[in-house]
Coordinates of C-alpha atoms and ligand atoms in Angstrom, one line a residue:
X1 CA 44.6 77.4 41.8
X2 CA 44.1 80.7 41.1
X3 CA 43.9 82.7 37.8
X4 CA 43.0 85.7 35.7
X5 CA 42.2 87.6 38.9
X6 CA 44.4 90.3 38.3
X7 CA 46.0 92.8 40.7
X8 CA 44.5 93.6 44.0
X9 CA 45.6 96.3 45.8
X10 CA 45.5 96.6 49.5
X11 CA 43.0 99.7 49.8
X12 CA 40.6 99.1 52.7
X13 CA 37.2 99.4 53.0
X14 CA 35.6 98.2 56.1
X15 CA 38.3 95.7 56.5
X16 CA 38.4 94.2 52.9
X17 CA 40.8 94.3 50.2
X18 CA 39.5 96.5 47.6
X19 CA 41.0 97.3 44.0
X20 CA 42.3 101.3 44.1
X21 CA 41.0 101.3 40.9
X22 CA 36.5 101.3 40.7
X23 CA 36.4 100.8 37.3
X24 CA 38.9 97.2 36.3
X25 CA 36.4 94.4 36.2
X26 CA 39.6 92.1 37.4
X27 CA 39.3 89.9 34.9
X28 CA 40.4 89.1 32.0
X29 CA 38.8 89.5 28.8
X30 CA 36.3 91.6 30.5
X31 CA 34.9 94.8 28.6
X32 CA 34.7 97.4 31.1
X33 CA 31.8 100.2 30.9
X34 CA 33.8 103.7 29.9
X35 CA 35.1 105.5 32.5
X36 CA 32.6 108.5 32.3
X37 CA 29.8 106.1 31.7
X38 CA 30.6 104.4 34.9
X39 CA 31.0 107.8 36.9
X40 CA 27.3 108.8 35.6
X41 CA 25.9 105.7 36.5
X42 CA 27.9 105.9 40.3
X43 CA 26.6 109.4 40.4
X44 CA 23.1 108.8 39.7
X45 CA 22.6 105.4 42.1
X46 CA 22.6 103.0 39.7
X47 CA 25.6 101.2 41.3
X48 CA 26.1 100.7 44.5
X49 CA 28.8 99.5 46.5
X50 CA 27.3 95.6 47.7
X51 CA 28.4 92.8 46.4
X52 CA 25.7 89.6 45.6
X53 CA 26.3 87.7 49.1
X54 CA 26.2 90.9 50.8
X55 CA 22.5 91.4 49.5
X56 CA 21.8 88.4 51.5
X57 CA 23.8 89.4 54.6
X58 CA 21.9 92.4 54.8
X59 CA 18.8 90.8 54.6
X60 CA 20.1 87.8 57.1
X61 CA 21.2 90.9 59.7
X62 CA 17.5 92.3 59.5
X63 CA 15.5 89.0 59.7
X64 CA 17.6 86.3 60.8
X65 CA 14.6 83.5 61.5
X66 CA 12.6 84.1 58.5
X67 CA 12.7 81.4 56.1
X68 CA 14.9 81.7 53.5
X69 CA 14.9 78.7 51.0
X70 CA 12.5 75.9 51.6
X71 CA 13.2 72.9 49.3
X72 CA 11.2 69.5 50.3
X73 CA 11.2 69.0 54.0
X74 CA 14.1 71.3 54.6
X75 CA 13.8 74.5 55.6
X76 CA 16.9 77.2 55.7
X77 CA 16.2 80.5 57.6
X78 CA 18.3 83.6 56.8
X79 CA 20.7 83.0 59.4
X80 CA 21.4 79.3 58.6
X81 CA 21.4 80.5 55.0
X82 CA 24.5 82.8 55.8
X83 CA 26.1 79.8 58.0
X84 CA 25.8 77.8 54.9
X85 CA 27.5 80.1 52.6
X86 CA 30.4 80.5 54.8
X87 CA 30.8 76.9 55.3
X88 CA 30.7 76.1 51.4
X89 CA 33.2 79.0 51.0
X90 CA 35.2 77.3 53.5
X91 CA 35.6 74.1 51.9
X92 CA 36.0 75.3 48.4
X93 CA 38.8 76.9 50.1
X94 CA 40.0 73.8 51.8
X95 CA 39.9 72.4 48.2
X96 CA 42.3 75.2 46.9
X97 CA 39.8 77.2 45.3
X98 CA 41.6 81.0 45.5
X99 CA 39.5 84.8 44.6
X100 CA 38.9 85.2 40.8
X101 CA 38.7 81.4 39.6
X102 CA 35.9 80.0 37.8
X103 CA 33.6 77.1 39.2
X104 CA 31.3 75.4 37.0
X105 CA 27.9 75.0 38.7
X106 CA 25.5 72.3 37.8
X107 CA 22.9 71.8 40.1
X108 CA 19.1 71.5 39.9
X109 CA 16.8 73.4 42.2
X110 CA 17.8 72.1 45.8
X111 CA 19.1 74.0 48.9
X112 CA 22.8 72.7 47.9
X113 CA 22.1 75.3 45.2
X114 CA 22.6 78.3 46.7
X115 CA 25.5 76.6 49.0
X116 CA 27.4 76.4 45.8
X117 CA 26.3 79.6 44.4
X118 CA 26.9 81.5 47.3
X119 CA 29.3 80.2 49.0
X120 CA 31.7 80.4 45.5
X121 CA 30.8 84.1 45.5
X122 CA 31.4 84.5 48.8
X123 CA 35.2 83.5 48.5
X124 CA 35.5 85.9 46.0
X125 CA 35.1 83.3 42.6
X126 CA 33.3 83.1 40.6
X127 CA 30.4 80.6 39.3
X128 CA 29.8 79.7 35.9
X129 CA 26.4 78.8 35.5
X130 CA 25.6 75.8 33.7
X131 CA 21.9 74.1 33.5
X132 CA 21.7 70.6 35.4
X133 CA 20.1 69.5 31.8
X134 CA 23.4 70.3 30.6
X135 CA 25.7 67.0 30.0
X136 CA 29.4 66.2 29.4
X137 CA 29.6 67.7 25.8
X138 CA 28.3 71.3 27.0
X139 CA 30.3 70.5 30.3
X140 CA 33.8 70.3 28.5
X141 CA 32.7 73.7 26.2
X142 CA 32.3 75.9 29.2
X143 CA 35.3 73.9 31.4
X144 CA 37.4 75.1 28.3
X145 CA 35.9 78.2 27.7
X146 CA 35.8 79.9 31.0
X147 CA 38.9 77.9 32.3
X148 CA 37.1 77.0 35.3
X149 CA 38.9 75.3 38.1
X150 CA 36.1 73.2 39.7
X151 CA 32.7 71.6 38.7
X152 CA 30.5 71.7 41.3
X153 CA 27.5 69.2 40.6
X154 CA 24.8 67.3 42.5
X155 CA 23.7 63.4 43.4
X156 CA 20.0 65.4 43.4
X157 CA 19.6 65.8 39.3
X158 CA 16.8 64.2 38.2
X159 CA 17.5 61.0 35.9
X160 CA 21.2 61.1 36.0
X161 CA 23.4 58.6 37.5
X162 CA 25.6 60.9 39.5
X163 CA 28.7 58.5 39.9
X164 CA 28.1 57.2 36.0
X165 CA 28.4 61.0 35.2
X166 CA 31.4 62.1 37.3
X167 CA 33.6 58.7 36.0
X168 CA 32.6 59.5 32.3
X169 CA 33.7 63.5 32.9
X170 CA 36.7 62.0 35.0
X171 CA 37.7 60.3 31.7
X172 CA 37.0 63.5 29.0
X173 CA 38.2 66.5 31.6
X174 CA 40.9 64.8 33.5
X175 CA 42.2 68.1 34.7
X176 CA 38.6 69.5 36.1
X177 CA 38.6 68.1 39.4
X178 CA 34.7 67.2 40.8
X179 CA 33.0 68.0 43.7
X180 CA 29.0 67.5 45.0
X181 CA 28.0 70.4 46.7
X182 CA 25.8 68.4 49.0
X183 CA 29.3 67.7 50.7
X184 CA 30.6 71.2 51.5
X185 CA 28.4 71.7 54.4
X186 CA 28.9 68.5 55.8
X187 CA 32.6 68.8 55.4
X188 CA 32.3 72.1 57.2
X189 CA 29.2 71.8 59.3
X190 CA 27.9 74.8 61.0
X191 CA 29.8 74.3 63.8
X192 CA 32.9 73.3 62.7
X193 CA 33.4 76.7 60.4
X194 CA 35.9 78.1 62.9
X195 CA 36.3 82.0 62.8
X196 CA 40.1 81.5 61.0
X197 CA 38.8 79.3 58.5
X198 CA 36.0 81.3 57.3
X199 CA 36.9 83.7 54.7
X200 CA 36.1 87.1 55.2
X201 CA 32.7 87.6 53.0
X202 CA 33.7 88.3 49.5
X203 CA 36.9 89.6 49.0
X204 CA 36.3 91.2 45.6
X205 CA 34.8 95.0 45.6
X206 CA 31.6 95.2 43.7
X207 CA 32.9 96.6 40.6
X208 CA 35.0 93.0 40.0
X209 CA 33.0 90.3 38.1
X210 CA 30.5 88.3 39.9
X211 CA 30.2 85.3 37.6
X212 CA 29.5 83.9 34.4
X213 CA 26.3 83.4 32.8
X214 CA 25.4 81.6 29.5
X215 CA 24.0 83.5 26.7
X216 CA 20.7 82.0 25.6
X217 CA 19.5 84.3 22.7
X218 CA 22.3 84.0 19.8
X219 CA 23.5 81.7 17.4
X220 CA 26.8 79.1 18.1
X221 CA 27.5 77.6 21.3
X222 CA 27.0 79.2 24.3
X223 CA 29.1 82.7 25.2
X224 CA 29.9 83.6 28.3
X225 CA 28.6 86.8 29.8
X226 CA 30.4 88.2 32.7
X227 CA 27.7 90.5 35.1
X228 CA 29.6 92.7 38.2
X229 CA 28.2 92.5 41.4
X230 CA 27.3 96.3 41.1
X231 CA 25.1 96.0 37.8
X232 CA 23.6 92.7 38.8
X233 CA 22.5 94.1 42.2
X234 CA 21.0 97.1 40.7
X235 CA 19.0 94.6 38.2
X236 CA 17.9 92.6 40.8
X237 CA 17.3 95.7 43.5
X238 CA 15.0 97.4 40.6
X239 CA 13.3 94.3 39.5
X240 CA 12.2 93.7 43.0
X241 CA 11.1 97.1 43.0
X242 CA 9.1 97.0 39.7
X243 CA 7.9 93.6 40.6
X244 CA 6.4 94.8 44.0
X245 CA 8.3 92.4 46.3
X246 CA 8.4 92.9 50.1
X247 CA 8.9 90.6 52.6
X248 CA 5.7 88.3 52.4
X249 CA 6.5 87.4 48.8
X250 CA 7.0 83.5 48.4
X251 CA 8.9 82.9 45.0
X252 CA 8.3 79.1 43.2
X253 CA 10.3 78.7 39.8
X254 CA 9.5 76.4 37.5
X255 CA 12.5 76.6 35.6
X256 CA 16.1 76.0 36.6
X257 CA 17.7 78.8 39.1
X258 CA 20.3 79.0 37.5
X259 CA 19.0 81.1 34.2
X260 CA 19.1 84.6 34.4
X261 CA 15.2 84.9 34.6
X262 CA 14.8 82.5 37.6
X263 CA 18.1 84.3 39.4
X264 CA 17.3 88.2 38.6
X265 CA 14.2 88.8 37.1
X266 CA 13.3 89.3 40.4
X267 CA 14.1 85.7 40.8
X268 CA 15.9 84.5 44.3
X269 CA 18.3 87.1 43.8
X270 CA 15.9 89.6 44.1
X271 CA 13.5 88.0 47.1
X272 CA 16.5 86.9 49.1
X273 CA 17.9 90.6 48.6
X274 CA 14.1 91.8 50.1
X275 CA 13.4 89.6 52.6
X276 CA 10.8 87.1 51.2
X277 CA 10.9 83.2 50.8
X278 CA 12.2 81.0 47.7
X279 CA 10.8 77.3 47.4
X280 CA 12.9 75.3 45.2
X281 CA 11.1 73.0 43.2
X282 CA 12.9 70.3 41.5
X283 CA 10.5 70.3 38.3
X284 CA 7.8 72.3 37.0
X285 CA 5.2 69.4 36.8
X286 CA 1.9 70.4 37.7
X287 CA 0.9 67.8 40.5
X288 CA 4.5 69.3 42.2
X289 CA 4.4 72.9 41.5
X290 CA 0.5 73.3 42.8
X291 CA 1.5 71.2 45.8
X292 CA 3.8 73.7 46.9
X293 CA 1.9 76.6 46.2
X294 CA -0.8 75.2 48.5
X295 CA 1.5 74.3 51.1
X296 CA 3.7 77.1 51.3
X297 CA 1.3 79.8 49.9
X298 CA 2.9 81.1 46.9
X299 CA 2.5 84.1 45.7
X300 CA 4.7 84.5 42.8
X301 CA 5.7 82.2 40.3
X302 CA 8.1 82.4 37.0
X303 CA 7.3 79.9 34.0
X304 CA 8.2 79.6 30.2
X305 CA 5.7 79.5 28.0
X306 CA 5.0 75.9 27.5
X307 CA 5.5 75.3 31.4
X308 CA 2.5 78.3 32.0
X309 CA 0.6 76.4 29.3
X310 CA 1.6 72.9 31.1
X311 CA -0.1 74.4 34.1
X312 CA -3.1 75.5 32.4
X313 CA -4.2 72.7 30.9
X314 CA -3.3 70.3 33.4
X315 CA -6.8 68.6 35.3
X316 CA -4.7 68.8 38.6
X317 CA -5.5 72.3 39.3
X318 CA -9.0 71.9 40.7
X319 CA -7.5 69.8 43.2
X320 CA -5.4 72.3 45.1
X321 CA -5.7 75.7 47.0
X322 CA -4.0 78.2 44.6
X323 CA -5.6 81.4 46.3
X324 CA -2.7 82.9 47.8
X325 CA -1.1 83.4 44.2
X326 CA -0.9 86.9 42.9
X327 CA 1.4 86.7 40.1
X328 CA 2.5 84.2 37.1
X329 CA 5.3 85.8 35.5
X330 CA 6.1 84.5 31.6
X331 CA 8.9 84.8 29.8
X332 CA 12.1 83.5 27.8
X333 CA 10.0 83.1 24.7
X334 CA 7.3 84.7 23.1
X335 CA 3.8 84.3 24.8
X336 CA 0.9 83.1 22.5
X337 CA -2.1 85.9 23.0
X338 CA -4.7 82.8 23.2
X339 CA -2.3 81.6 26.2
X340 CA -1.7 84.8 27.7
X341 CA -5.3 85.6 27.9
X342 CA -6.5 82.2 29.5
X343 CA -3.9 82.6 32.8
X344 CA -6.1 84.8 35.3
X345 CA -9.4 83.7 34.5
X346 CA -8.2 79.7 34.7
X347 CA -5.4 79.8 37.0
X348 CA -5.9 82.9 39.5
X349 CA -2.6 84.8 39.6
X350 CA -2.4 88.1 37.4
X351 CA 0.0 87.8 34.4
X352 CA 3.1 89.4 34.1
X353 CA 5.0 89.3 31.0
X354 CA 8.7 89.3 31.4
X355 CA 11.1 90.3 27.9
X356 CA 14.9 89.4 29.3
X357 CA 18.0 88.7 28.0
X358 CA 21.5 87.5 30.3
X359 CA 23.5 90.0 28.4
X360 CA 21.1 92.5 30.1
X361 CA 18.1 94.4 29.5
X362 CA 15.2 93.2 31.1
X363 CA 11.2 94.4 30.4
X364 CA 8.0 94.0 32.7
X365 CA 4.4 94.8 31.6
X366 CA 3.1 96.1 35.0
X367 CA 0.5 95.0 37.2
X368 CA -1.6 97.8 36.8
X369 CA -1.3 98.0 33.2
X370 CA -4.7 97.5 31.0
X371 CA -5.3 94.2 29.4
X372 CA -3.7 95.2 25.9
X373 CA -1.0 95.8 27.3
X374 CA -0.6 92.7 29.6
X375 CA -1.6 90.4 26.8
X376 CA -0.1 92.0 23.8
X377 CA 3.2 93.0 25.0
X378 CA 6.1 91.7 26.6
X379 CA 6.5 94.6 29.0
X380 CA 8.5 98.1 29.0
X381 CA 12.5 98.2 29.9
X382 CA 12.8 98.1 34.0
X383 CA 15.3 101.6 34.2
X384 CA 14.9 104.9 33.2
X385 CA 18.8 104.5 32.2
X386 CA 17.8 101.9 29.5
X387 CA 18.7 103.4 25.7
X388 CA 16.6 100.9 23.6
X389 CA 16.9 101.7 20.0
X390 CA 14.9 99.8 17.5
X391 CA 16.6 100.5 14.0
X392 CA 16.5 99.3 10.4
X393 CA 18.7 97.0 8.9
X394 CA 20.8 100.1 8.0
X395 CA 20.6 101.2 11.1
X396 CA 18.3 104.1 10.7
X397 CA 15.7 104.6 13.8
X398 CA 12.3 103.7 12.5
X399 CA 8.8 104.9 14.1
X400 CA 6.8 103.7 16.9
X401 CA 4.7 100.6 15.6
X402 CA 7.4 99.4 12.6
X403 CA 9.2 96.3 13.7
X404 CA 13.1 96.8 13.8
X405 CA 15.8 95.5 15.2
X406 CA 16.7 96.1 19.0
X407 CA 19.7 97.7 20.5
X408 CA 20.3 98.2 23.8
X409 CA 22.7 100.1 26.5
X410 CA 22.5 100.8 29.9
X411 CA 23.7 100.7 33.4
X412 CA 23.2 96.7 33.5
X413 CA 23.5 95.8 30.2
X414 CA 27.1 94.2 29.2
X415 CA 29.8 95.9 27.2
X416 CA 31.1 92.2 25.7
X417 CA 31.2 88.8 26.3
X418 CA 34.3 87.3 28.4
X419 CA 37.3 86.5 26.5
X420 CA 35.6 86.7 22.9
X421 CA 36.1 89.6 20.6
X422 CA 34.8 88.0 17.4
X423 CA 30.9 87.6 19.1
X424 CA 31.9 91.4 20.6
X425 CA 33.1 92.5 16.7
X426 CA 29.4 90.9 15.8
X427 CA 27.0 91.5 18.4
X428 CA 28.5 95.6 19.9
X429 CA 28.5 98.7 18.4
X430 CA 31.4 100.5 18.9
X431 CA 29.9 102.8 21.2
X432 CA 28.6 100.0 23.5
X433 CA 25.1 98.9 22.2
X434 CA 24.2 95.0 22.5
X435 CA 22.1 93.5 19.2
X436 CA 20.3 91.3 20.8
X437 CA 19.1 90.0 17.2
X438 CA 15.6 90.2 18.1
X439 CA 12.9 92.2 15.8
X440 CA 10.6 94.2 18.2
X441 CA 7.8 96.4 17.7
X442 CA 8.1 99.7 20.0
X443 CA 4.5 100.9 21.0
X444 CA 3.3 104.3 22.1
X445 CA 3.6 103.8 25.7
X446 CA 7.3 102.6 25.7
X447 CA 6.2 99.0 25.3
X448 CA 8.2 96.3 23.2
X449 CA 6.4 93.3 21.1
X450 CA 8.7 90.6 20.1
X451 CA 7.5 89.9 16.6
X452 CA 10.7 87.5 15.6
X453 CA 14.6 87.1 15.4
X454 CA 17.3 88.3 13.1
X455 CA 19.7 85.2 14.2
X456 CA 18.9 81.3 13.5
X457 CA 18.9 80.1 17.5
X458 CA 15.8 78.2 17.9
X459 CA 13.8 79.1 20.6
X460 CA 12.6 75.6 21.9
X461 CA 10.1 77.1 24.3
X462 CA 12.1 78.6 26.4
X463 CA 15.4 76.3 25.9
X464 CA 17.5 78.0 23.1
X465 CA 18.7 75.7 20.5
X466 CA 21.7 75.9 18.3
X467 CA 21.4 74.6 14.9
X468 CA 25.2 74.9 14.8
X469 CA 25.7 72.5 17.9
X470 CA 23.2 70.1 16.7
X471 CA 24.4 69.8 13.4
X472 CA 27.7 69.3 14.6
X473 CA 26.7 66.3 16.4
X474 CA 24.5 64.9 13.6
X475 CA 27.6 64.7 11.4
X476 CA 29.2 62.7 13.7
X477 CA 27.0 60.1 13.0
X478 CA 28.4 57.3 10.7
X479 CA 25.3 57.4 8.4
X480 CA 25.1 61.4 7.9
X481 CA 26.6 63.0 5.2
X482 CA 25.1 66.6 6.0
X483 CA 22.1 67.5 7.9
X484 CA 20.6 71.1 9.1
X485 CA 18.2 71.9 12.0
X486 CA 15.5 74.5 11.5
X487 CA 13.0 75.7 13.8
X488 CA 9.0 75.5 13.0
X489 CA 6.0 76.8 14.8
X490 CA 4.4 74.5 17.5
X491 CA 1.8 75.2 19.5
X492 CA 3.0 74.2 22.7
X493 CA 6.7 74.6 22.6
X494 CA 6.5 78.0 20.4
X495 CA 9.5 76.2 18.4
X496 CA 10.1 72.7 17.7
X497 CA 13.3 71.5 16.3
X498 CA 12.9 69.7 12.7
X499 CA 16.5 67.7 11.3
X500 CA 17.2 67.1 7.7
X501 CA 19.4 64.8 7.4
X502 CA 21.0 63.4 4.2
X503 CA 22.4 59.7 4.5
X504 CA 25.8 59.2 3.7
X505 CA 25.6 57.1 0.0
X506 CA 26.6 53.7 0.5
X507 CA 25.4 53.5 4.1
X508 CA 22.3 52.0 5.6
X509 CA 20.1 55.7 6.0
X510 CA 19.8 56.4 9.4
X511 CA 16.2 55.7 10.8
X512 CA 14.8 58.5 12.9
X513 CA 14.1 56.8 16.3
X514 CA 17.6 55.4 16.6
X515 CA 19.5 58.8 15.4
X516 CA 17.7 60.4 18.3
X517 CA 18.6 57.9 20.8
X518 CA 22.3 58.4 19.1
X519 CA 22.5 61.9 19.6
X520 CA 21.4 61.0 23.3
X521 CA 24.1 58.8 24.1
X522 CA 26.8 60.8 22.4
X523 CA 26.2 63.8 25.6
X524 CA 23.8 66.0 23.9
X525 CA 20.8 67.6 25.9
X526 CA 17.5 66.1 25.5
X527 CA 16.3 69.7 25.0
X528 CA 19.0 69.9 22.2
X529 CA 17.3 66.2 20.4
X530 CA 15.5 67.5 17.4
X531 CA 11.7 66.9 17.8
X532 CA 11.7 65.6 14.1
X533 CA 13.6 64.1 11.7
X534 CA 13.0 63.9 8.5
X535 CA 15.8 61.9 5.6
X536 CA 16.1 64.1 2.3
X537 CA 18.8 63.2 -0.7
X538 CA 19.7 66.6 -0.5
X539 CA 19.8 69.8 1.1
X540 CA 18.7 73.2 -0.6
X541 CA 21.7 75.5 -0.9
X542 CA 21.9 79.4 -1.4
X543 CA 23.7 81.0 -4.5
X544 CA 27.2 81.0 -2.7
X545 CA 26.5 77.2 -1.6
X546 CA 25.9 77.6 2.0
X547 CA 22.7 75.5 3.0
X548 CA 19.6 77.3 3.6
X549 CA 17.8 77.0 6.6
X550 CA 15.2 79.9 5.6
X551 CA 14.1 77.4 2.5
X552 CA 13.8 74.5 4.7
X553 CA 11.8 76.5 7.0
X554 CA 8.1 75.5 6.4
X555 CA 6.3 79.2 7.0
X556 CA 7.5 82.7 6.7
X557 CA 8.4 83.7 10.2
X558 CA 8.3 87.2 10.2
X559 CA 5.3 89.4 9.7
X560 CA 4.0 91.4 6.7
X561 CA 6.2 94.2 5.5
X562 CA 9.5 92.3 6.7
X563 CA 12.1 91.0 5.1
Ligands
OOB1 C1 16.1 85.2 28.9 O1 17.5 85.2 28.1 P1 18.2 84.0 27.3 O2 19.9 85.7 27.5 O3 18.4 82.7 27.8 O4 17.3 84.7 26.2 C2 17.3 85.9 25.6 C3 16.3 86.0 24.2 C4 15.7 86.9 24.0 O5 16.8 87.8 23.1 C5 14.7 86.7 23.1 O6 15.3 86.4 21.9 C6 14.2 86.0 23.9 O7 15.3 84.9 24.5 N1 12.8 86.1 25.1 C7 11.6 86.4 24.3 C8 10.8 86.8 25.6 N2 12.0 87.0 26.6 C9 13.3 86.3 26.2 N3 11.0 86.5 23.3 C10 10.1 86.9 23.4 N4 8.9 86.8 24.5 C11 9.8 86.9 25.8 N5 8.8 87.5 27.0 O8 15.1 84.3 28.0 C12 15.4 86.1 29.7 C13 16.4 86.5 30.8 C14 15.7 87.1 31.9 C15 14.2 87.6 32.0 C16 13.7 86.7 31.0 C17 14.1 85.8 30.4

């Protein structure tokens, strides 16, 4: 089953095989950091030698009996969690997964998510982070793009008939075996993992690629983002420091743990590296979240803006004791100032804005920043090694206070997507700066405000929707001649999706409700089904005949002074 592992030399470090060359990320298609830059990051201590499972194993050695993960009525202490990783790794190995293989992870926020992720990592294989709301259309793309050898899914995905989903995938992806993460530890219950079959913790060195994340901030289908152990470990540990985590932190994510925000900013990885407790919430509904905050004395929670708004507007909050809750992090999409202003007075916790991207850069507002900074900016880059440029369309720096395109380079920002030279040519400069497509204003104190996006992706409450993908799905409907999807301002979501559909001549014009139902059954994730559908006679075009999404959009999307 092994693919793309590169060559593992036999030099030995603490009994483990490591690559002789500490620069090669050991995965085809990964763009490495230039050697002189890597030397600088190593010498300055940004990069260390711990793998991501090692961060948790070290905590387990320090406080084995502390609760690490709580999922409903199940609590795993650190010692138990690490045993589960080893059992899961042994089960995966028994299924033929080898170091360097890719494993598609499709799990909600449950204890088994940790088995799947860290079991895969402990084996030296690479998780590919699908989101549990993805369905077969996304799975096919991700399986193909990553070359995954196994899909790990769950019987606990809300609203999904797991057996029917498995049967459908087996028919569409006959070459991709599927396993339930719930079976991994059952196949190798704690005591049954014999020393001989327990793989050594992660046989890959810290400079190797650790996993593939999905891009959220660009156009088209999600691209695969390779992160190395050492760059991600730095991002996680620096985040934990900036956010003031300690071993009394109790963290709850209202969003999927598979997303970069909930994973590393500081996310479950930051908490598990520091010695706190992660409370797994199956969804972000106010009653569930408030109940967990009260019961487990949650101190830190992470949400996207629409979720934060739903918590704010829920009458349920007065019924719960939320007094332990110190900080609410909001990120993933622009938080309206009016919402930001209500958080501390109405909900209790202090607000921390988080502006990040799976490609790397993460910015935080500080817990002691003044009100204008916390309410009106998305924070400052977390590392003094982040090189942030704000440039006009001709690549010239714009002064502080003026909007410009964001470009970034640094010790935890990737140098290229996985196996995707065209995307790299479009999004990276030759000297390694990543262009996020965000239009930002830098303030004199170094904080950034996000004011728009140059690219077309629609940010529907933190869920990124690609017009190309939805239009492609619409075009497969027999009654549709052409279609265009645009984002429109929406109070709750930030942006909602609006599909303009041209009916096929001679066919019965599709009805909005039926079309939306059809998209769902065609395998598109729920959040990608358009919020509004309007049937039109024709779509506006540019001078060269391309469909003009700009003309369809109801209002100018950028502040004055920009074009
Ligand atoms: C996070 O990561 P992605 O990869 O899903 O999306 C990145 C894009 C950014 O380029 C930006 O367009 C948008 O999402 N975004 C924000 C934002 N945070 C992200 N736009 C405005 N305000 C914010 N606070 O979304 C992500 C990764 C790590 C931490 C937090 C979010």
